[in-house]
Structure formats: structure tokens, C-alpha cells
């Protein structure tokens, strides 16, 4: 069941609930909104320990099985969830688009009702965010969003964990995201709002982040001391930034728009000229896959300031922490 309104209510689960007050056990992770700042920080502490002492957690999810539903391609998400659950003593079942054909061969409701009898958790990568929400609503087991057209919450948590590894106090940093106002930008904005960070988003007119997400992120920021600014000026966004982040100009499913987008987004390329506006020790970040020569040049993504492969690795540690907390007995 989807955690409605007060998302803190745990899903009904088979078996006894552990005592001990608030817990992530049994919950979904469809949006960054689903976790409080305190819960995100707890996950980061667990992820750091998982990274430092992986062997201590070899039985953490002994015998638990995750269904991994993919309606879009993936390198990082598939590998990190698959390897992650196995490193925790569990296993996974990969379900390709051809196998399920969600909503066509079988309804989302029926998929939820089948899988909850067979596995202990579901990760889904799909197109419509409503599909992920619907799966979470109907499945009695935790559902994790592995990317929808609207959000990529696991990515954003891994990114902020990465920033925290490289930079000390998040609150004193200026983060900038340059490019498309897409799923990744949405989750970064919500995480920045939750954690009280300052994030400038620069997109071309017509490619801004969803106004509802901007409002949500700005509301969160007003409560946490953060700042969320949306602009069309990439140079203003990057000026004196501690982090410069970009993503592909055409997301999965937008391939037909790629040529048009290449022209529109050209001034938003992270190249030597734009990156020079950031602080001299600024990090370059990208969720990957990168389209080298489009949203970023080789000299920036291959520079010593690029932490793109640390972000990718940290997907593993952060998602292991998420799986442990959601799937624990
Ligand atoms: N960043 C990310 O989610 O990569 P994949 O599409 O390869 O999973
Ligand atoms: N915005 C990109 C992210 C890929 C990880 C997409 O949705 O294709």
C-alpha cells in the first residue's frame, strides 16, 4: 500500500514488526519526498559504513529477493541493485520490458499482486511516474523508484552522498545544475530542499523543471535554510559554484527530439569556458551515461575534478543502505 499523506506509516507486512519507533521498514521510495532529512542522513551514515566495512553486512538481507523491473535500458541501476542485494546475502530477478510489458500484457495492479507473493521488494525503472506510484500503492512490499520520467531519487541520494564525501559542509556550498529540467534535476532539487543546500538550475526556456517540483523544493528549502533558484543563464548558475552537474539533453524516451535539443541546449554545454566560472576546486558531476561532446566535453568529464565514477560507485552503497532499511525483518 502506498504511504499516503503521512508517508511514515509502514506498509502492512507479513511477520512481526520490529520494535524501536520510527523506521523505514516496509516503506516505498518513489520520490525523494518519501524520506525526511533525518532519514536521509541516517541512510548516508549506513551507506558510509557499508562502503567502509562491506563484509559486516554479508547476511543483512539473507534470503531476500528483489524483483528488478526495467522498461528502459540501464548499466548502473541494474548492476548496482543486482550486485547490492547479492552482497547483502539476497538475490534478484531481472524482469525485462519484453517479460512484463506493464499495463499491456498485464495490469500494474496484477503485477503488484503477483510479485508481493514471490519477492520481498521491487525496484522499477519505467516511463510514467504514475506507473511507479500505482505499483507502490498496490504492492504490500517496498517499491523503489529506479528512474521514471519525473524522478530519479536513488541517483540524487547517491549524488548528495558523493558531495558530502568530497566537500565538508553541504550548507555552505553552491551547487549548480545546467541543462535539461528533467527527472534527475527534479530529484536533485528536492534533495537540496530537504538538506538545506543551495542549488541553481539553469535550463533553456521551455525546458525548465516542472513548476510543481520547483514549488515543492522551494517550500522545503524555506524550512531548511536552503535556496533553489531557476534561471536561463548558465553562467550565473555556475558562477562561484562548488559543484557543476549536468545530464543528457535528451532523456530515454526523447530520442526523436535529440536533434532539436542539441541546438537548443548548445549554450548549456559544460566546457572549459563555462566550468572556469566555477570555483577552482569545483567538482564536475554527471549521473551518466554521458554524451561526450554534447552536454559535457571530454576535457571536463576526464579532468581531475570530475567525480562521475564515484557517483556511479556510490549508487551501490546508498542503494544497499536503502534496501537494508526497507526490507529488514
Ligand atoms: N545513472 C543511471 O541511472 O545510469 P543507468 O541508466 O545506466 O542505470
Ligand atoms: N535523464 C536521464 C537519466 C539517465 C540515468 C534519462 O532519463 O534518460
Short mmCIF file of C-alpha atoms and ligand atoms in Angstrom, two decimals:
data_model
loop_
_atom_site.label_atom_id
_atom_site.label_comp_id
_atom_site.label_asym_id
_atom_site.label_seq_id
_atom_site.Cartn_x
_atom_site.Cartn_y
_atom_site.Cartn_z
CA UNK A 1 0.00 0.00 0.00
CA UNK A 2 1.28 3.44 -0.89
CA UNK A 3 2.18 5.51 2.14
CA UNK A 4 -0.48 8.16 1.74
CA UNK A 5 -0.34 11.65 3.22
CA UNK A 6 1.74 10.84 6.23
CA UNK A 7 4.18 8.67 4.37
CA UNK A 8 5.71 7.49 7.58
CA UNK A 9 3.12 4.79 8.05
CA UNK A 10 4.71 1.43 7.27
CA UNK A 11 3.13 -0.94 4.78
CA UNK A 12 1.26 -3.91 6.18
CA UNK A 13 3.78 -6.73 6.21
CA UNK A 14 3.72 -10.39 6.91
CA UNK A 15 5.52 -11.23 10.16
CA UNK A 16 6.16 -9.22 13.31
CA UNK A 17 7.28 -5.59 13.25
CA UNK A 18 10.47 -4.73 14.96
CA UNK A 19 10.03 -2.53 17.98
CA UNK A 20 12.04 0.65 18.16
CA UNK A 21 9.94 3.57 16.98
CA UNK A 22 10.28 5.19 13.60
CA UNK A 23 11.65 3.01 10.89
CA UNK A 24 11.88 2.85 7.13
CA UNK A 25 10.88 -0.81 7.23
CA UNK A 26 8.22 -1.70 4.69
CA UNK A 27 8.11 1.77 3.13
CA UNK A 28 8.40 2.77 -0.53
CA UNK A 29 10.98 5.04 -2.09
CA UNK A 30 9.19 6.51 -5.10
CA UNK A 31 10.21 10.12 -4.52
CA UNK A 32 12.85 11.96 -2.53
CA UNK A 33 9.77 13.36 -0.77
CA UNK A 34 9.23 9.93 0.84
CA UNK A 35 12.17 10.31 3.23
CA UNK A 36 12.75 13.03 5.82
CA UNK A 37 16.09 14.83 6.08
CA UNK A 38 16.83 12.85 9.24
CA UNK A 39 16.12 9.58 7.43
CA UNK A 40 18.33 10.60 4.50
CA UNK A 41 21.19 11.41 6.88
CA UNK A 42 20.72 8.05 8.64
CA UNK A 43 20.88 6.32 5.26
CA UNK A 44 24.10 8.20 4.47
CA UNK A 45 25.67 7.02 7.74
CA UNK A 46 24.71 3.44 6.96
CA UNK A 47 25.94 3.80 3.36
CA UNK A 48 29.30 5.09 4.63
CA UNK A 49 29.63 2.05 6.91
CA UNK A 50 28.58 -0.29 4.10
CA UNK A 51 31.28 1.26 1.96
CA UNK A 52 33.93 1.02 4.69
CA UNK A 53 33.01 -2.43 6.03
CA UNK A 54 31.04 -4.33 3.37
CA UNK A 55 31.83 -7.75 4.88
CA UNK A 56 29.93 -6.84 8.05
CA UNK A 57 26.69 -6.84 6.08
CA UNK A 58 27.02 -10.11 4.18
CA UNK A 59 23.87 -11.54 5.81
CA UNK A 60 21.90 -8.31 6.23
CA UNK A 61 19.24 -9.37 3.72
CA UNK A 62 19.79 -13.11 3.91
CA UNK A 63 17.40 -14.89 1.56
CA UNK A 64 15.55 -11.74 0.44
CA UNK A 65 14.76 -11.42 -3.23
CA UNK A 66 14.29 -8.18 -5.18
CA UNK A 67 12.39 -8.08 -8.49
CA UNK A 68 14.14 -5.62 -10.81
CA UNK A 69 11.68 -4.34 -13.44
CA UNK A 70 13.22 -2.47 -16.35
CA UNK A 71 11.20 -0.79 -19.08
CA UNK A 72 14.22 1.27 -20.15
CA UNK A 73 17.92 0.39 -20.56
CA UNK A 74 20.40 0.63 -17.70
CA UNK A 75 24.02 -0.03 -16.79
CA UNK A 76 24.43 1.46 -13.32
CA UNK A 77 20.98 0.94 -11.85
CA UNK A 78 20.74 -2.67 -12.92
CA UNK A 79 24.27 -3.55 -11.84
CA UNK A 80 24.18 -1.76 -8.50
CA UNK A 81 20.82 -3.20 -7.42
CA UNK A 82 21.76 -6.68 -8.60
CA UNK A 83 25.24 -6.68 -7.06
CA UNK A 84 23.99 -4.80 -3.99
CA UNK A 85 21.31 -7.30 -2.97
CA UNK A 86 23.69 -10.20 -3.60
CA UNK A 87 26.38 -8.60 -1.41
CA UNK A 88 23.77 -8.43 1.35
CA UNK A 89 23.00 -12.16 1.18
CA UNK A 90 19.93 -11.84 -1.04
CA UNK A 91 19.27 -12.28 -4.72
CA UNK A 92 17.40 -10.64 -7.59
CA UNK A 93 15.17 -11.47 -10.52
CA UNK A 94 15.60 -9.28 -13.61
CA UNK A 95 12.38 -8.59 -15.50
CA UNK A 96 12.93 -7.04 -18.92
CA UNK A 97 10.35 -4.97 -20.85
CA UNK A 98 9.57 -7.97 -23.03
CA UNK A 99 8.83 -10.15 -20.00
CA UNK A 100 6.24 -7.98 -18.26
CA UNK A 101 5.03 -5.44 -20.82
CA UNK A 102 3.49 -3.50 -17.93
CA UNK A 103 -0.03 -2.27 -18.50
CA UNK A 104 -0.34 -4.12 -21.81
CA UNK A 105 0.28 -7.82 -21.21
CA UNK A 106 -0.77 -7.39 -17.60
CA UNK A 107 -2.12 -4.57 -15.44
CA UNK A 108 0.13 -2.82 -12.92
CA UNK A 109 -2.30 -3.97 -10.21
CA UNK A 110 -1.94 -7.62 -11.20
CA UNK A 111 1.84 -7.34 -11.40
CA UNK A 112 1.87 -5.91 -7.86
CA UNK A 113 -0.40 -8.66 -6.53
CA UNK A 114 1.72 -11.38 -8.11
CA UNK A 115 5.12 -10.07 -7.10
CA UNK A 116 4.18 -9.42 -3.46
CA UNK A 117 3.65 -13.18 -3.10
CA UNK A 118 7.02 -14.04 -4.63
CA UNK A 119 9.64 -11.46 -3.64
CA UNK A 120 10.39 -9.12 -0.73
CA UNK A 121 10.94 -5.90 -2.70
CA UNK A 122 10.55 -4.36 -6.15
CA UNK A 123 12.74 -1.89 -7.99
CA UNK A 124 11.15 -0.42 -11.08
CA UNK A 125 12.53 1.71 -13.92
CA UNK A 126 9.68 2.90 -16.09
CA UNK A 127 8.32 5.85 -18.08
CA UNK A 128 5.28 7.30 -16.32
CA UNK A 129 5.75 8.21 -12.67
CA UNK A 130 2.11 7.18 -12.13
CA UNK A 131 3.06 3.59 -13.00
CA UNK A 132 5.62 3.57 -10.18
CA UNK A 133 3.11 5.19 -7.80
CA UNK A 134 0.44 2.67 -8.76
CA UNK A 135 2.78 -0.28 -8.26
CA UNK A 136 3.72 1.09 -4.84
CA UNK A 137 0.08 1.63 -3.94
CA UNK A 138 -0.96 -1.90 -4.78
CA UNK A 139 2.07 -3.93 -3.68
CA UNK A 140 2.32 -4.75 0.03
CA UNK A 141 6.12 -4.92 -0.30
CA UNK A 142 8.53 -1.94 -0.68
CA UNK A 143 8.76 -0.40 -4.14
CA UNK A 144 11.89 1.57 -5.09
CA UNK A 145 11.93 4.01 -8.00
CA UNK A 146 14.92 3.21 -10.22
CA UNK A 147 14.01 6.14 -12.54
CA UNK A 148 10.79 7.45 -14.00
CA UNK A 149 10.26 10.33 -16.40
CA UNK A 150 9.66 12.52 -13.32
CA UNK A 151 12.25 11.48 -10.73
CA UNK A 152 15.47 9.55 -10.15
CA UNK A 153 15.62 9.55 -6.34
CA UNK A 154 18.31 6.88 -5.86
CA UNK A 155 20.58 8.92 -8.13
CA UNK A 156 20.03 12.12 -6.15
CA UNK A 157 20.76 10.46 -2.81
CA UNK A 158 23.95 8.89 -4.19
CA UNK A 159 24.94 12.30 -5.59
CA UNK A 160 24.48 14.15 -2.31
CA UNK A 161 26.32 11.33 -0.51
CA UNK A 162 29.16 11.86 -3.02
CA UNK A 163 29.17 15.61 -2.49
CA UNK A 164 29.36 15.04 1.27
CA UNK A 165 32.35 12.75 0.75
CA UNK A 166 34.31 15.36 -1.21
CA UNK A 167 33.15 18.58 0.46
CA UNK A 168 32.69 19.19 4.14
CA UNK A 169 29.63 21.30 4.98
CA UNK A 170 26.84 20.96 2.42
CA UNK A 171 25.15 24.08 3.72
CA UNK A 172 27.99 26.37 2.71
CA UNK A 173 28.15 25.09 -0.86
CA UNK A 174 26.71 26.45 -4.08
CA UNK A 175 25.55 23.60 -6.31
CA UNK A 176 24.64 24.20 -9.93
CA UNK A 177 22.80 22.04 -12.43
CA UNK A 178 23.00 23.05 -16.08
CA UNK A 179 20.91 21.53 -18.87
CA UNK A 180 17.51 19.89 -19.07
CA UNK A 181 14.89 20.34 -16.34
CA UNK A 182 14.37 16.59 -16.24
CA UNK A 183 13.88 13.71 -13.79
CA UNK A 184 17.41 14.00 -12.39
CA UNK A 185 17.08 17.76 -11.89
CA UNK A 186 13.77 17.19 -10.05
CA UNK A 187 15.26 14.73 -7.58
CA UNK A 188 18.35 16.91 -7.05
CA UNK A 189 16.12 19.91 -6.32
CA UNK A 190 14.01 18.01 -3.80
CA UNK A 191 17.10 16.61 -2.07
CA UNK A 192 18.70 20.05 -1.95
CA UNK A 193 15.49 21.42 -0.44
CA UNK A 194 15.36 18.65 2.16
CA UNK A 195 19.01 19.02 3.16
CA UNK A 196 19.11 22.83 3.16
CA UNK A 197 21.50 23.18 0.23
CA UNK A 198 21.81 25.99 -2.31
CA UNK A 199 21.08 24.81 -5.85
CA UNK A 200 20.97 26.90 -9.01
CA UNK A 201 19.28 25.27 -12.02
CA UNK A 202 19.96 26.74 -15.48
CA UNK A 203 17.83 25.50 -18.37
CA UNK A 204 16.71 26.94 -21.70
CA UNK A 205 13.22 28.47 -21.81
CA UNK A 206 10.75 25.69 -22.47
CA UNK A 207 12.90 23.07 -20.72
CA UNK A 208 12.53 24.22 -17.14
CA UNK A 209 11.88 21.75 -14.33
CA UNK A 210 8.24 21.04 -13.56
CA UNK A 211 6.78 24.06 -11.74
CA UNK A 212 5.21 21.81 -9.09
CA UNK A 213 8.62 20.36 -8.21
CA UNK A 214 10.15 23.85 -8.13
CA UNK A 215 7.46 24.95 -5.67
CA UNK A 216 7.92 21.81 -3.54
CA UNK A 217 11.69 22.21 -3.47
CA UNK A 218 11.47 25.92 -2.66
CA UNK A 219 8.97 25.19 0.13
CA UNK A 220 11.32 22.58 1.57
CA UNK A 221 14.25 24.98 1.25
CA UNK A 222 12.33 27.71 3.08
CA UNK A 223 12.02 25.31 6.03
CA UNK A 224 15.63 24.11 5.99
CA UNK A 225 17.55 27.29 5.13
CA UNK A 226 18.30 26.14 1.60
CA UNK A 227 17.92 28.07 -1.66
CA UNK A 228 16.57 26.87 -5.00
CA UNK A 229 16.99 29.25 -7.96
CA UNK A 230 15.81 28.55 -11.51
CA UNK A 231 17.38 30.65 -14.26
CA UNK A 232 18.02 30.54 -18.00
CA UNK A 233 21.58 31.85 -17.56
CA UNK A 234 24.16 29.03 -17.29
CA UNK A 235 26.96 31.45 -16.41
CA UNK A 236 25.01 32.91 -13.48
CA UNK A 237 24.24 29.41 -12.25
CA UNK A 238 27.86 28.25 -12.44
CA UNK A 239 29.48 31.46 -11.12
CA UNK A 240 31.49 30.55 -7.99
CA UNK A 241 29.83 27.14 -7.78
CA UNK A 242 31.32 24.30 -5.72
CA UNK A 243 29.64 21.67 -7.88
CA UNK A 244 28.66 21.75 -11.56
CA UNK A 245 26.23 19.00 -12.57
CA UNK A 246 24.79 18.16 -15.96
CA UNK A 247 22.80 15.35 -17.60
CA UNK A 248 21.94 14.28 -21.11
CA UNK A 249 19.94 16.78 -23.17
CA UNK A 250 17.56 14.06 -24.42
CA UNK A 251 16.45 11.54 -21.82
CA UNK A 252 15.42 7.97 -22.56
CA UNK A 253 12.16 8.16 -24.49
CA UNK A 254 13.02 11.55 -26.04
CA UNK A 255 15.28 10.21 -28.77
CA UNK A 256 13.12 11.76 -31.53
CA UNK A 257 13.76 15.22 -30.06
CA UNK A 258 17.52 14.76 -29.82
CA UNK A 259 18.46 16.84 -32.86
CA UNK A 260 16.23 19.78 -31.90
CA UNK A 261 17.51 19.62 -28.35
CA UNK A 262 21.16 19.61 -29.45
CA UNK A 263 20.65 23.07 -30.99
CA UNK A 264 18.63 24.49 -28.07
CA UNK A 265 20.99 23.22 -25.37
CA UNK A 266 24.28 24.09 -27.05
CA UNK A 267 24.89 27.19 -24.82
CA UNK A 268 24.47 24.94 -21.78
CA UNK A 269 27.39 22.63 -22.59
CA UNK A 270 29.76 22.21 -19.65
CA UNK A 271 33.06 23.02 -21.31
CA UNK A 272 36.24 24.79 -20.28
CA UNK A 273 34.66 28.26 -20.68
CA UNK A 274 31.62 27.54 -18.53
CA UNK A 275 33.46 25.43 -15.93
CA UNK A 276 36.03 28.22 -15.48
CA UNK A 277 33.29 30.34 -13.88
CA UNK A 278 33.02 27.85 -11.00
CA UNK A 279 35.39 27.81 -8.02
CA UNK A 280 38.84 26.49 -8.84
CA UNK A 281 38.21 23.35 -6.76
CA UNK A 282 34.68 22.76 -8.11
CA UNK A 283 33.52 19.19 -8.69
CA UNK A 284 32.06 18.09 -12.00
CA UNK A 285 29.16 15.66 -11.69
CA UNK A 286 27.01 13.69 -14.14
CA UNK A 287 24.63 10.81 -13.45
CA UNK A 288 25.83 9.05 -16.63
CA UNK A 289 25.50 7.87 -19.33
CA UNK A 290 27.24 10.95 -20.77
CA UNK A 291 27.02 12.10 -24.34
CA UNK A 292 30.56 13.36 -24.66
CA UNK A 293 30.82 16.43 -26.88
CA UNK A 294 27.21 17.35 -26.20
CA UNK A 295 26.35 18.26 -22.58
CA UNK A 296 29.99 17.92 -21.50
CA UNK A 297 33.36 17.97 -23.21
CA UNK A 298 35.97 15.25 -22.72
CA UNK A 299 38.38 17.64 -21.01
CA UNK A 300 35.86 18.34 -18.24
CA UNK A 301 34.49 14.84 -17.68
CA UNK A 302 38.00 13.38 -17.80
CA UNK A 303 39.51 16.08 -15.57
CA UNK A 304 40.79 15.53 -12.04
CA UNK A 305 37.77 17.48 -10.77
CA UNK A 306 35.29 15.03 -12.28
CA UNK A 307 33.75 12.63 -9.75
CA UNK A 308 31.37 10.86 -12.12
CA UNK A 309 32.65 7.36 -11.38
CA UNK A 310 32.47 7.96 -7.63
CA UNK A 311 28.82 8.91 -8.13
CA UNK A 312 28.29 5.67 -10.04
CA UNK A 313 30.01 3.59 -7.34
CA UNK A 314 28.07 5.33 -4.59
CA UNK A 315 24.81 4.18 -6.18
CA UNK A 316 25.83 0.76 -4.87
CA UNK A 317 26.48 1.80 -1.28
CA UNK A 318 23.50 4.13 -0.94
CA UNK A 319 21.06 1.66 -2.51
CA UNK A 320 22.35 -1.12 -0.26
CA UNK A 321 21.51 1.14 2.69
CA UNK A 322 18.04 1.79 1.24
CA UNK A 323 17.39 -1.92 0.66
CA UNK A 324 18.55 -2.84 4.17
CA UNK A 325 16.25 -0.28 5.79
CA UNK A 326 13.19 -1.01 3.63
CA UNK A 327 13.48 -4.81 3.50
CA UNK A 328 14.72 -5.56 7.02
CA UNK A 329 12.66 -8.00 9.13
N1 LIG B 1 22.66 6.93 -13.80
C1 LIG B 1 21.92 5.85 -14.12
O1 LIG B 1 20.82 5.62 -13.63
O2 LIG B 1 22.50 5.04 -15.04
P1 LIG B 1 21.80 3.84 -15.82
O3 LIG B 1 20.77 4.46 -16.74
O4 LIG B 1 22.88 3.16 -16.58
O5 LIG B 1 21.14 2.94 -14.82
N1 LIG B 2 17.76 11.94 -17.56
C1 LIG B 2 18.32 10.67 -17.98
C2 LIG B 2 18.96 9.99 -16.83
C3 LIG B 2 19.62 8.67 -17.14
C4 LIG B 2 20.20 7.99 -15.94
C5 LIG B 2 17.24 9.81 -18.58
O1 LIG B 2 16.13 9.78 -18.03
O2 LIG B 2 17.49 9.17 -19.60
#
